[in-house]
XYZ file of C-alpha atoms in Angstrom:
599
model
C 120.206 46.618 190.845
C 123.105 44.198 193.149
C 121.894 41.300 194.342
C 122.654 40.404 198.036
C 124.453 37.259 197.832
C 124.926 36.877 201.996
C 121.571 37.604 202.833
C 119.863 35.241 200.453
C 120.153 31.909 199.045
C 121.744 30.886 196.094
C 119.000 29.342 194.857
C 116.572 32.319 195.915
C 119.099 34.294 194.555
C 119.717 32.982 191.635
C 115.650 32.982 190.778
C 115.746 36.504 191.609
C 119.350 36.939 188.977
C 117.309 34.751 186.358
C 114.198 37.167 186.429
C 116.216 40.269 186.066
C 118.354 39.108 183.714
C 115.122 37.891 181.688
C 113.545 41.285 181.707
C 117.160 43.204 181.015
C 117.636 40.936 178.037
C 114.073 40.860 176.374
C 114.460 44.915 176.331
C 117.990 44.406 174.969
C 116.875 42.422 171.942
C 113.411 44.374 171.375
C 115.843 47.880 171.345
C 118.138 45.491 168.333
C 115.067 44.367 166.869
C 113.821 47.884 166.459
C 117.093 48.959 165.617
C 117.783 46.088 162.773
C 113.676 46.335 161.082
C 115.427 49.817 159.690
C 118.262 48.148 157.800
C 118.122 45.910 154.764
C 118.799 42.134 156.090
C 120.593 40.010 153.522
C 120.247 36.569 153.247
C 122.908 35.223 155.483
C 121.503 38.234 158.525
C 118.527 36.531 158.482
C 119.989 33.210 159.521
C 121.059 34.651 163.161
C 118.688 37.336 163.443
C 115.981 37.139 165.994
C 113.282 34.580 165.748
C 109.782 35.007 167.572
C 108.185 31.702 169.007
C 104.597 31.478 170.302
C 104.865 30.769 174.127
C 102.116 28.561 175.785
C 100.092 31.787 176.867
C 99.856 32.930 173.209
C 102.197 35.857 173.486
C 105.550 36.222 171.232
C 109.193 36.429 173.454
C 112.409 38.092 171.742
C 115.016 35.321 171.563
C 118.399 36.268 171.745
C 119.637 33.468 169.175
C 121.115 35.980 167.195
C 123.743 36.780 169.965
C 124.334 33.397 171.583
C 124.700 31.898 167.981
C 124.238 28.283 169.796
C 122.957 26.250 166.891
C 124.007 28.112 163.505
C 127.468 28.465 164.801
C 128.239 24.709 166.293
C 131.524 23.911 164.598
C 132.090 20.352 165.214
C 130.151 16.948 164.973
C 129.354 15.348 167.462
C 131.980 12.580 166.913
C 134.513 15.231 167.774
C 132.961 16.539 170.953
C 132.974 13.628 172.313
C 136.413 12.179 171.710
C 137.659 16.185 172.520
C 135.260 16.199 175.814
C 136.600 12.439 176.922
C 140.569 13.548 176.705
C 140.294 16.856 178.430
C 138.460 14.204 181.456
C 141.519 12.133 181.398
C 143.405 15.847 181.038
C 141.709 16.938 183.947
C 142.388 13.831 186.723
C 145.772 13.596 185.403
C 146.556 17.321 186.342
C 144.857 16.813 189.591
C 146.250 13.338 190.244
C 149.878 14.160 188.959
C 150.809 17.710 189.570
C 149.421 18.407 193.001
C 149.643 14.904 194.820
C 149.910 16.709 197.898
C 146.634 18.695 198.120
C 143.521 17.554 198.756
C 140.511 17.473 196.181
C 138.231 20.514 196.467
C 140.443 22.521 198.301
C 142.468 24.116 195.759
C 141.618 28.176 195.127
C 143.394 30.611 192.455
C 144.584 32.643 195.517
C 147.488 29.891 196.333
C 148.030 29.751 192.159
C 147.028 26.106 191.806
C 143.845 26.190 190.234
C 141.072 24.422 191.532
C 139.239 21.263 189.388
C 136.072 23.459 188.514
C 138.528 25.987 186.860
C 141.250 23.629 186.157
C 138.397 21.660 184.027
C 137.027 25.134 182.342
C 140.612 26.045 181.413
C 140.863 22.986 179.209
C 137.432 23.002 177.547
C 138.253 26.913 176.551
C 140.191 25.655 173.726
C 139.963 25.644 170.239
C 139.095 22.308 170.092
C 135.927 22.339 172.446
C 132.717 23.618 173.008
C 131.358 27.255 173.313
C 131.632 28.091 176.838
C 128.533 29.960 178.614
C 130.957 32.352 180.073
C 132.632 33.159 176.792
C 129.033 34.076 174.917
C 128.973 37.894 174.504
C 125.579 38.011 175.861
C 126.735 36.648 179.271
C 129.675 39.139 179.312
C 127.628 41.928 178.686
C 125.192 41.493 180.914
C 127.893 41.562 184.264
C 126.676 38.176 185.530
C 130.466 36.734 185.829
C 130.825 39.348 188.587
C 127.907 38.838 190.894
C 127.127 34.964 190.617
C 129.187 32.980 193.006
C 131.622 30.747 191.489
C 129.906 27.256 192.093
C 126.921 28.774 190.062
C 129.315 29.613 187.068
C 130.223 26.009 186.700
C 126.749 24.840 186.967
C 125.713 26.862 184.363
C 128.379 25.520 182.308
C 127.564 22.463 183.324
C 124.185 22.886 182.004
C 124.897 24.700 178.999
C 127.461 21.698 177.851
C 124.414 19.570 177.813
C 122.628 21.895 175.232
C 125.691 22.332 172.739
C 126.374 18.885 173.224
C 123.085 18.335 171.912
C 123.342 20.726 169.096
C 126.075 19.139 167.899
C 124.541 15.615 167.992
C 121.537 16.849 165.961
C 124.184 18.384 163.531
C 125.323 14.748 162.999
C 122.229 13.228 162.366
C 121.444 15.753 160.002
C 124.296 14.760 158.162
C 123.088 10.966 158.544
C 119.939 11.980 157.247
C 120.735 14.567 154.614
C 124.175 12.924 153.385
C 123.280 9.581 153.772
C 119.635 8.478 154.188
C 118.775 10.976 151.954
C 120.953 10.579 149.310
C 119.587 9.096 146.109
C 122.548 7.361 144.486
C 122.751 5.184 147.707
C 119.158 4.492 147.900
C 118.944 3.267 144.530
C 121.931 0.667 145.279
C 119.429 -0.613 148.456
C 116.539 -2.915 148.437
C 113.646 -1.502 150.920
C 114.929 -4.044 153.062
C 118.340 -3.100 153.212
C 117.403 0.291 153.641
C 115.738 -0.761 156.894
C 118.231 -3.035 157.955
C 120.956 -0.014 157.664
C 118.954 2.840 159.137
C 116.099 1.470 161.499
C 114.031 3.843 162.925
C 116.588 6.504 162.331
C 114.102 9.340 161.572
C 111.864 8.642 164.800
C 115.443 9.056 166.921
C 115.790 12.111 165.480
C 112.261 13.882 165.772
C 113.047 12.734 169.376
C 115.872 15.027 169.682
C 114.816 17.860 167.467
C 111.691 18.432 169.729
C 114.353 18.142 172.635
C 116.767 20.278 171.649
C 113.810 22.990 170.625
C 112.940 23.104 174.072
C 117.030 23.211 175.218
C 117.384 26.259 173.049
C 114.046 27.797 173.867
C 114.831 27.361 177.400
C 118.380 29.191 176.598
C 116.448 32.027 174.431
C 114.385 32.881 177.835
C 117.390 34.025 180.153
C 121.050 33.803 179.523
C 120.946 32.657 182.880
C 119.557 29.049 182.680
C 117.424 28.283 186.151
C 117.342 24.176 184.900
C 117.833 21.555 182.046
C 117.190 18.286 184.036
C 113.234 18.777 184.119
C 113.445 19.055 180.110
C 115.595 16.504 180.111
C 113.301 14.412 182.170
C 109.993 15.092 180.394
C 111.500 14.335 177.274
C 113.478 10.881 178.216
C 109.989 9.707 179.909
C 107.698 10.474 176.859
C 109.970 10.882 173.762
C 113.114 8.690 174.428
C 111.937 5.189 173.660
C 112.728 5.414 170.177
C 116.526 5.155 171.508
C 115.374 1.376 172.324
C 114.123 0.452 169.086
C 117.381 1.604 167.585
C 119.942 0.373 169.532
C 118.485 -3.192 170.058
C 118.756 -3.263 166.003
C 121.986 -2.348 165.852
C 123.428 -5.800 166.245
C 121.107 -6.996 162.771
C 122.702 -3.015 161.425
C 126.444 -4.132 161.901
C 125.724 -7.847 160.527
C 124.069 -6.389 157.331
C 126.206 -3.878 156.877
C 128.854 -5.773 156.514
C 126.968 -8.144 154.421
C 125.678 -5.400 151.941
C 129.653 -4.266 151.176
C 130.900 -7.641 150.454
C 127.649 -8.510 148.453
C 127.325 -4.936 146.641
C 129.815 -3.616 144.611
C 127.643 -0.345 143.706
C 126.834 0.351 147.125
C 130.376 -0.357 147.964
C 131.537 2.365 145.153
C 129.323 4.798 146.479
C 129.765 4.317 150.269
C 133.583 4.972 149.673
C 132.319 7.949 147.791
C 130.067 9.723 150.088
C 132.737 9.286 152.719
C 135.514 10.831 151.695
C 133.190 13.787 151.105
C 134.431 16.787 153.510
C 131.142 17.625 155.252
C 131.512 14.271 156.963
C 135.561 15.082 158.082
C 137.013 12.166 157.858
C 134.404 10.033 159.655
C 133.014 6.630 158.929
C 129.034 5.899 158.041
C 128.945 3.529 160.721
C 130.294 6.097 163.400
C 127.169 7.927 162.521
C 125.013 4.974 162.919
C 126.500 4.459 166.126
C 125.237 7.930 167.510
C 122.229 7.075 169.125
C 123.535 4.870 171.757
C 126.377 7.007 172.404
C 124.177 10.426 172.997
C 122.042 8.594 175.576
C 124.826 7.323 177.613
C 126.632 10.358 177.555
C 123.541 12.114 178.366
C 123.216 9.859 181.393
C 127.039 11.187 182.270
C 125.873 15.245 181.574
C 123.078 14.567 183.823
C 124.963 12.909 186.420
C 127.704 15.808 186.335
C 124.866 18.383 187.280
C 123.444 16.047 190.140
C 126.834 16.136 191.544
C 126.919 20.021 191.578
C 123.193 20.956 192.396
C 122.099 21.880 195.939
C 121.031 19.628 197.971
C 117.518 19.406 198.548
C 117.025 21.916 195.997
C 114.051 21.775 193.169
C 117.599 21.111 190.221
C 118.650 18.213 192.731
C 114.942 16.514 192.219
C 114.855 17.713 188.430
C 118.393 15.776 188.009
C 117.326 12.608 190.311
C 113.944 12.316 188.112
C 115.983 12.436 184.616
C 118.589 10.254 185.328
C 116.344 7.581 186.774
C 114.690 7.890 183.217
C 117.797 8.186 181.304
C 119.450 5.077 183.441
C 116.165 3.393 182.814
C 116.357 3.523 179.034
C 120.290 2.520 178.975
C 119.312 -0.304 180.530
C 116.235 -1.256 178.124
C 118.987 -0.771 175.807
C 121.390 -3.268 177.108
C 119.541 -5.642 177.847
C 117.985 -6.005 174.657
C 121.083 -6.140 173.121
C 122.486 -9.016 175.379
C 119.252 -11.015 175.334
C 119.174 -10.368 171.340
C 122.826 -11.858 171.328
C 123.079 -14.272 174.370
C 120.288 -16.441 172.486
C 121.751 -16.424 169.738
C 124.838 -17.648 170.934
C 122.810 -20.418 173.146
C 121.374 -21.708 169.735
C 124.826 -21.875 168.270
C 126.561 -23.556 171.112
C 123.675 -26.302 171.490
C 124.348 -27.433 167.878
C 127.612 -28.269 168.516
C 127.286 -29.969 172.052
C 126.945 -34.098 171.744
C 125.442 -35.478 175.460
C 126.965 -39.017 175.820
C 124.316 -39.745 178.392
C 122.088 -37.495 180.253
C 121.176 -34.856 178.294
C 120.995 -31.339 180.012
C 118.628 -28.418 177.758
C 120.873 -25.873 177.079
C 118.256 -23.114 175.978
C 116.285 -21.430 178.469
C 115.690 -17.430 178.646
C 117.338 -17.184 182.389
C 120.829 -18.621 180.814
C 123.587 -17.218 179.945
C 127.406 -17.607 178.840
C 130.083 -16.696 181.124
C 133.037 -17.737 179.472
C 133.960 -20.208 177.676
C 137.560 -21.864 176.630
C 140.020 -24.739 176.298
C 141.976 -26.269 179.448
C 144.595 -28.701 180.368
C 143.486 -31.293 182.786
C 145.899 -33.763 185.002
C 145.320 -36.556 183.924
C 145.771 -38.633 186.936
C 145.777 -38.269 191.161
C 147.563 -35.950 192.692
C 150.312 -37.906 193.474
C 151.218 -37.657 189.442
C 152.960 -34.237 190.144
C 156.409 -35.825 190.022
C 155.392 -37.464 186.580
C 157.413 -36.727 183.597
C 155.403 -37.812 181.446
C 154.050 -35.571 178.147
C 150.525 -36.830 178.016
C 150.055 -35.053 181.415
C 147.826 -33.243 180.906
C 144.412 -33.416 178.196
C 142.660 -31.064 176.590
C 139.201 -30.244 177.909
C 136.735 -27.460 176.974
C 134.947 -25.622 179.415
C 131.242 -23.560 178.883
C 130.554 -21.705 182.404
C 127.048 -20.395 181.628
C 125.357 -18.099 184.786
C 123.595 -21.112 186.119
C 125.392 -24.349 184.662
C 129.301 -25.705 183.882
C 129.814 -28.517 180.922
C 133.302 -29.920 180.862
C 133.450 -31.367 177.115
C 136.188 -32.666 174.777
C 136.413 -31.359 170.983
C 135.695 -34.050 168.738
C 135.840 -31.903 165.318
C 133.503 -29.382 165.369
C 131.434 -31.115 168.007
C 132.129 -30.939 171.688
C 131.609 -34.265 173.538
C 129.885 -33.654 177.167
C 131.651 -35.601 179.638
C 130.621 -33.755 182.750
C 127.980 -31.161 184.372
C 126.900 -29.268 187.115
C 125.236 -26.529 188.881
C 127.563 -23.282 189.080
C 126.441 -22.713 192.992
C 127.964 -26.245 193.020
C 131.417 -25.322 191.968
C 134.274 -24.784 194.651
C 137.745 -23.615 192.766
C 141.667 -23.926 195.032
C 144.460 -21.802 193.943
C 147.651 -23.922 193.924
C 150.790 -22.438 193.977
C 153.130 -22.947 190.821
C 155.896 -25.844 191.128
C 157.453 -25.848 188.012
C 156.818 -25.049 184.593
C 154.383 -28.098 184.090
C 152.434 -27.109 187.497
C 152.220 -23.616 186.309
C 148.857 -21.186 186.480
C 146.898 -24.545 187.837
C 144.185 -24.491 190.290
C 141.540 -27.290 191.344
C 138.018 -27.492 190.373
C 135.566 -29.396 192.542
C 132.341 -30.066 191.620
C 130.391 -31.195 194.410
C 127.411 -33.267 193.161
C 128.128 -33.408 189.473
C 125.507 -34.941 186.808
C 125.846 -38.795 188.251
C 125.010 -36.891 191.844
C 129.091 -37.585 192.433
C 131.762 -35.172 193.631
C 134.831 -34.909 191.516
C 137.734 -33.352 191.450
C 139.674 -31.376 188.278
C 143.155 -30.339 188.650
C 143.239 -27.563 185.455
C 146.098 -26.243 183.790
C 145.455 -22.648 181.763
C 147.700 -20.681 179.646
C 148.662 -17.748 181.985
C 148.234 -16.338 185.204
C 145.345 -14.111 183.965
C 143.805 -16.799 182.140
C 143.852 -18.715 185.402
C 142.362 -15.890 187.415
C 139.716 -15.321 185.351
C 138.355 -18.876 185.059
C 138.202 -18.837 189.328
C 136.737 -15.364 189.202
C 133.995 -16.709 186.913
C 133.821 -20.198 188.358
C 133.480 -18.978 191.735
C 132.942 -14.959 192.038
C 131.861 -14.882 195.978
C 134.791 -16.901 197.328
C 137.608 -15.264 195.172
C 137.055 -11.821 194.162
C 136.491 -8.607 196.336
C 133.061 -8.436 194.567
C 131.267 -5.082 196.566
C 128.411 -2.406 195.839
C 129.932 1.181 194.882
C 129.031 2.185 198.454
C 131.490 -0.631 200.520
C 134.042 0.092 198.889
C 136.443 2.369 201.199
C 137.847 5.697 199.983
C 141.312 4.422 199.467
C 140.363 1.795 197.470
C 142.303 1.183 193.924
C 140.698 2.901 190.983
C 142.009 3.893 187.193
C 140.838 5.374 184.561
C 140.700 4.420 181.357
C 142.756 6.308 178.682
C 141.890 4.165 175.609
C 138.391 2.528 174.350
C 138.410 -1.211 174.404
C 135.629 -3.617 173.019
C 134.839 -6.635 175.136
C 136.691 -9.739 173.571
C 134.773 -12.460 175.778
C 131.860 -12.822 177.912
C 133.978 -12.182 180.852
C 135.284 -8.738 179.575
C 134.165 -5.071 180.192
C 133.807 -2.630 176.984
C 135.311 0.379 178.259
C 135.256 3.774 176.977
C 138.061 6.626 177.587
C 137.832 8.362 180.693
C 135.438 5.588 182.455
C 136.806 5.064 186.306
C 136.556 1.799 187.450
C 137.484 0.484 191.314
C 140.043 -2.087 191.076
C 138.778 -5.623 191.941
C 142.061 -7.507 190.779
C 145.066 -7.556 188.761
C 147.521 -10.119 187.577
C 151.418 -9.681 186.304
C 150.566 -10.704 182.593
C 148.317 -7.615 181.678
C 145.368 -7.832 182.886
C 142.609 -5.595 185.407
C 138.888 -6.603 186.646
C 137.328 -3.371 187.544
C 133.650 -2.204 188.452
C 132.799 0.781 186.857
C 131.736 3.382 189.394
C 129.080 5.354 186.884
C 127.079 1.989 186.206
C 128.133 -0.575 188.236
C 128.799 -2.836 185.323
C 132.174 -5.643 186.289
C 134.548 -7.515 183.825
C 138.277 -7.815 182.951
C 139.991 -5.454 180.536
C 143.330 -5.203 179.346
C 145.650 -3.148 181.723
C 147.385 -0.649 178.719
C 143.882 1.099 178.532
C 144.004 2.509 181.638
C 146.394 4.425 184.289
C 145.783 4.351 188.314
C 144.788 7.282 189.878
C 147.494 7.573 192.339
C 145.825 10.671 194.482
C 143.857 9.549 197.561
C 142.162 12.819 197.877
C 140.663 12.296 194.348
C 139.994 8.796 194.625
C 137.918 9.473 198.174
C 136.017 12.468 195.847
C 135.174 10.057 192.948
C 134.191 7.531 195.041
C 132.077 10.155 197.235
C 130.242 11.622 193.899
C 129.367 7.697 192.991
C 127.373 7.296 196.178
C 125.900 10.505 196.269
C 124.848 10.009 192.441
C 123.613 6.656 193.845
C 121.508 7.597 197.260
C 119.956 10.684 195.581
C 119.231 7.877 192.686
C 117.792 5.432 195.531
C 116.436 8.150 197.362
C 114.431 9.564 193.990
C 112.929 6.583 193.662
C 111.405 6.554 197.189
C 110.140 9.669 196.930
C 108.451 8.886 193.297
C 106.992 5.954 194.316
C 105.484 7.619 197.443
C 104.027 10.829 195.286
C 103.163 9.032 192.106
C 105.852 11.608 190.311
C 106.151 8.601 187.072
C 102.303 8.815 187.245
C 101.680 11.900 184.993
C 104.667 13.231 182.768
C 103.978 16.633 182.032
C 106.036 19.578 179.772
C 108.119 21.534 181.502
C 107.266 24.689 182.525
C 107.857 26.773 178.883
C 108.018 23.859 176.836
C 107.036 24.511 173.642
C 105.112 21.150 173.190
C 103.682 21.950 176.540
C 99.912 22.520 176.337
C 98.037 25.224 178.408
């Protein structure tokens, strides 16, 4: 039976596809089943053949496991995918941004020979070092749905069935956290019980989480070939399951500290850490880029979810399904953030207040709506203006500078101490750019503060290191009056943007932790190496080191990643109307076929 693709929709369509395919395939595995109950099944059959699950009305449905091989047959860790799946991102803009500067995003077909970025993006995950691809399981090319679902619908089923094997693959590497490490007895006998908690948390709760998710992934899969939606799984189990992710990362900061601690302390542990990783089911990898999975998975989960709201219909029941989960998804990466910062930031307000000596008025440095910006040593003139034509060494002096969100003290080191000679508001603060005159009135700018702690206005004239250095203290001093600060959505379509090609992990307060293949607008840039960029996925802003990225040169492609931002963001804004108007947060429930769903 054809389906008429010009007379319906492809959604209608595609419901209409899904149900066939359904039926054709359940008959297909009960004539195999039949077929394979009259032949002896050794032990290794039995791993892929079929399995029978008990469905919320009671009855048992034929899986086709046995011919998608999703689980049994996922090659790499999850540590690979991701590093593989990041590159062949930077792969894919690079081709588009590169080799065909001349035509426009979108517009590219296989009838001209340049292939378009859906394909051009499939041609580099079917590789040896990605992925299964939906189109390449034998089930799908039996079944002739390559030939009558339209193209768009190909790549959002592959879009869709990335975020299942991705998931696969996770679990396989917390399976080897558990079973390799956690599990292991030599290790645990080198651990206190408080060690032990210290290094792995609430490790087993994160991965019952994802277990029970990826159970309903692969039943979901095991239904029809042809996958109608992810995001409402996704959703259901990010708004009732997920918050374990929370627990974990917020701890990771104590993991790192004590982990560190144990293998300087423990020379048995030590022995045996070195041990169990050189072991070859781990290939190569660290222990701590297993502890790190967690975090990672629910960002990049975020991004998988994100990719299929940029394909899905509008207005369509997969548009709502993707708004819902990554509203949950965002949600929880930003419970995990912040818990993380607030975790650190008071720490570091503890620490700096011990070292801070208040020569008169005393300002309380600890308070749970503070902050630090940046922080740093400065030169400051150390007379009027007029002293430019000095030639004297003693110029300049030292001062040290903590910019915290809501407050600025200008100290002196004395030791280990810093001696507070000045304060103020930050909404006080007014910064000039002066133009260099000279090596000694190099990369200096003026700092006014306009009612400073004796209710005074005074004026610094600072000297920093470099031209970045420089930029980055005005830029933090005074964001609104020197930087192009903007939402995603004012920024225009030929704005600057790059991508990044390596990781980098924030140095100072004022940096952004990047990861390959993030794309950032460009807010500024200086000569000596350096970028400010706001990330277009999260919004997040700081300065990064300009070798871990490359511009995107292509207008056309900067206009379409710019364009998927907003829409990602208005459907996102748009969600939350809508939930807050129906009550959708008010009652999570399984979706439809769930196997933890309850009749």
């Amino acid at each position: 039976m054809s389906t008429d693709w010009t007379h319906n929709s492809d959604s209608e369509a595609i419901e209409e596809l899904s149900e066939q395919t359904a039926k054709a395939c359940t008959v297909k595995d009960t004539r195999r089943k039949t077929m394979n109950s009259q032949q002896p099944n050794s032990e290794g059959d039995q791993d892929i053949h079929m399995n029978h699950r008990v469905l919320r009305n009671g009855e048992c449905s034929q899986t086709i496991c046995h011919s998608l091989k999703i689980i049994k047959n996922i090659a790499f860790l999850y540590q690979e995918y991701r590093d593989t799946s990041k590159q062949q991102e930077i792969e894919q803009r690079r081709q588009r941004d590169n080799l065909f500067p001349g035509v426009k995003a979108g517009t590219m077909g296989t009838d001209s020979g340049v292939m378009s970025p859906p394909v051009l993006q499939l041609q580099l995950r079917n590789s040896a070092q990605s992925l299964t691809l939906w189109q390449n399981l034998e089930a799908v090319q039996a079944s002739g749905l390559l030939t009558q679902l339209p193209h768009k619908e190909i790549i959002m089923q592959e879009a869709m069935f990335e975020l299942v094997t991705s998931e696969a693959s996770y679990y396989k590497s917390l399976e080897i956290l558990e079973t390799h490490f956690l599990r292991n007895p030599v290790l645990v006998n080198t651990l206190s019980q408080s060690d032990m908690h210290f290094l792995f948390s609430n490790i087993e709760e994160v991965m019952k989480a994802s277990e029970r998710f990826l159970m309903d992934l692969e039943h979901r899969i095991e239904k029809s070939i042809l996958i109608p939606d992810v995001c409402d799984i996704v959703y259901y189990h990010a708004a009732k399951h997920f918050n374990v992710f929370i627990t974990y990362v917020i701890n990771q900061a104590y993991q790192e500290k004590n982990y560190r601690r144990i293998l300087d302390g423990n020379q048995q542990f030590r022995d045996t850490m070195a041990t169990l990783e050189n072991h070859s089911c781990v290939k190569g990898l660290s222990f701590t880029s297993f502890l790190i999975l967690p975090f990672q998975r629910i960002t990049r989960l975020k991004l998988l979810v994100q990719n299929i709201l940029k394909k899905a219909e509008e207005n369509s029941e997969r548009e709502a399904n993707a708004i819902k989960a990554h509203h949950e998804l965002e949600k929880i990466v930003k419970e995990c953030n912040e818990g993380v910062r607030k975790m650190s930031r008071t720490e570091e307000l503890i620490s700096i207040e011990k070292t801070l000596e208040f020569k008169s008025k005393s300002v309380p440095i600890i308070s749970h709506s503070r902050w630090l910006l940046k922080k740093g040593d400065v030169q400051q003139m150390g007379g009027p203006k007029s002293t430019r034509t000095m030639r004297s060494r003693k110029l300049y002096q030292p001062v040290y500078l903590f910019l915290f969100n809501n407050l600025l003290l200008v100290t002196k080191r004395s030791g280990d101490k810093f001696q507070v000679i000045d304060s103020c508001t930050r909404a006080m603060l007014r910064t000039e750019d002066l133009e260099d005159q000279g090596q000694q009135l190099a990369n200096v700018f003026n700092l006014k503060l306009l009612e400073n702690q004796d209710e005074r206005e005074v004026n610094y004239m600072l000297k920093t290191s470099s031209m970045s250095d420089k930029l980055r203290w005005i830029c933090a001093l005074t964001p609104n009056r020197r930087t192009r600060f903007m939402s995603t959505s004012a920024h225009q379509p030929d704005s600057p943007q790059v991508q990044c090609i390596q990781s980098y992990s924030a140095q100072e307060p004022d940096e952004l932790s990047t990861e390959m293949a993030d794309v950032l607008n460009l807010l500024e840039r200086t000569d000596d190496g350096w970028m400010m960029g706001e990330r277009l996925h999260d919004g997040e802003r700081g300065w990064f080191p300009s070798r871990v990225a490359e511009e995107i040169q292509n207008k056309e492609v900067r206009a379409q990643n710019l364009r998927e931002a907003i829409r990602i963001q208005q459907a996102h804004e748009g969600g939350l109307h809508a939930g807050a108007k129906s009550g959708v947060r008010a009652g999570r429930h399984a979706p439809k076929g769930s196997i933890f769903s309850k009749s």
